[in-house]
Coordinates of C-alpha atoms and ligand atoms in Angstrom, one line a residue:
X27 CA -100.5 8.0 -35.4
X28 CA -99.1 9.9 -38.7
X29 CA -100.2 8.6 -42.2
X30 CA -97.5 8.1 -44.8
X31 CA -97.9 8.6 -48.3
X32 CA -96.2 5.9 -49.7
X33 CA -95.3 6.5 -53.8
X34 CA -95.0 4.3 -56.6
X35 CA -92.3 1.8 -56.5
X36 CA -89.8 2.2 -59.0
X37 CA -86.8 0.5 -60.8
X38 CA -83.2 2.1 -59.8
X39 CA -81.1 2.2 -62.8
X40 CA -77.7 2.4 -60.9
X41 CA -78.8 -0.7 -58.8
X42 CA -76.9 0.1 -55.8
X43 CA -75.8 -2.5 -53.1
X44 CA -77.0 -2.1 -49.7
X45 CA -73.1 -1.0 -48.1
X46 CA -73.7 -3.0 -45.0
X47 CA -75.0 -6.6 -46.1
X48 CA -74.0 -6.1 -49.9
X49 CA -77.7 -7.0 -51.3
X50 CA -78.4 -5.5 -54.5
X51 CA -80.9 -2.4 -54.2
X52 CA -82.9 -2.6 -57.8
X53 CA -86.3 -1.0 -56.6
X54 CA -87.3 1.7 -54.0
X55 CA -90.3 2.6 -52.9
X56 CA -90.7 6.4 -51.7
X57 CA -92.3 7.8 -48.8
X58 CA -93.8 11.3 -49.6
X59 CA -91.9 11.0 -53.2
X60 CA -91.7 8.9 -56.1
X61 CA -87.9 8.7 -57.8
X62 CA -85.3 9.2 -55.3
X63 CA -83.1 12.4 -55.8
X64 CA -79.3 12.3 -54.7
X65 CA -79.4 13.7 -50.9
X66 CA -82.5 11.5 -50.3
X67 CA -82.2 8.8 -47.3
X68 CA -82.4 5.2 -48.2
X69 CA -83.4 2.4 -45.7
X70 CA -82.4 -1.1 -46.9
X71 CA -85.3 -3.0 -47.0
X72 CA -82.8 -6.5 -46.3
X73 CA -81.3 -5.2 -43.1
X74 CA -82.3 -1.9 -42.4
X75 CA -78.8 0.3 -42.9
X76 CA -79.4 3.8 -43.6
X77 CA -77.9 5.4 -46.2
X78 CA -77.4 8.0 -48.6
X79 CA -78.3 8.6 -52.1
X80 CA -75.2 10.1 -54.1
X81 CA -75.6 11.9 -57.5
X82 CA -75.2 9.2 -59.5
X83 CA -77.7 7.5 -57.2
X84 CA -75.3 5.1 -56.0
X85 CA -75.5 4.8 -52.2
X86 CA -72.9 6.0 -49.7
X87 CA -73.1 6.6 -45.9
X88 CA -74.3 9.7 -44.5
X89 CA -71.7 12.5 -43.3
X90 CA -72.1 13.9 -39.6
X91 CA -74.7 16.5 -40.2
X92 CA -76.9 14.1 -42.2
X93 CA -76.9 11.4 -39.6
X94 CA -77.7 14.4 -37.0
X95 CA -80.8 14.8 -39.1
X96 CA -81.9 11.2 -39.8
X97 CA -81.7 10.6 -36.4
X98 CA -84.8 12.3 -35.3
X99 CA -86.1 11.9 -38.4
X100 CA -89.9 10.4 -37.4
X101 CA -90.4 9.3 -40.8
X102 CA -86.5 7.2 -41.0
X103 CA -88.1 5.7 -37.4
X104 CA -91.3 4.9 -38.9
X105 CA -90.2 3.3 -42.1
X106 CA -87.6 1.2 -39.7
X107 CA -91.1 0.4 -37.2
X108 CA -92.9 -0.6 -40.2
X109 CA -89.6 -3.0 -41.6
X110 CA -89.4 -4.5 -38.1
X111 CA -93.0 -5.4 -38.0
X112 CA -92.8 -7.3 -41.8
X113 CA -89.7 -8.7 -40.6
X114 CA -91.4 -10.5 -37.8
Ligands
LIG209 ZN1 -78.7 -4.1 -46.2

């Protein structure tokens, strides 16, 4: 099985809201990366919608070619393993 590097949790400034179940998304925790970047996938830790970090690091949902990406994306299907599994 692939090993994550999992970075420093950090405080998000914009605090965006998760846009499926509305909770607020102050902190993120990176895997392979520290501070998110705009163009960086975000899994909500609450429910587990993907989304899309925009420039101001608000989140918006991912256009066609991103969700084409994310959805073989073994580290998006880890992280959403690893959420099911602390979810239980
Ligand atoms: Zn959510």
């Amino acid at each position: 099985m692939k090993k994550y590097r999992i970075g420093k949790s950090v405080q998000l400034k914009a605090k965006p809201q998760c846009r499926d179940c509305g909770e607020l998304l102050d902190g993120a925790t990176g895997v392979g990366a520290n501070r998110p970047r705009p163009g960086n996938v975000s899994v909500c830790f609450y429910c587990g919608h993907i989304s899309v970090f925009a420039d101001d690091l608000s989140l918006r949902e991912p256009n066609g070619e991103e969700m084409r990406e994310i959805a073989d994306n073994e580290t998006i299907l880890a992280i959403q393993r690893a959420r099911r599994k602390l979810k239980q």
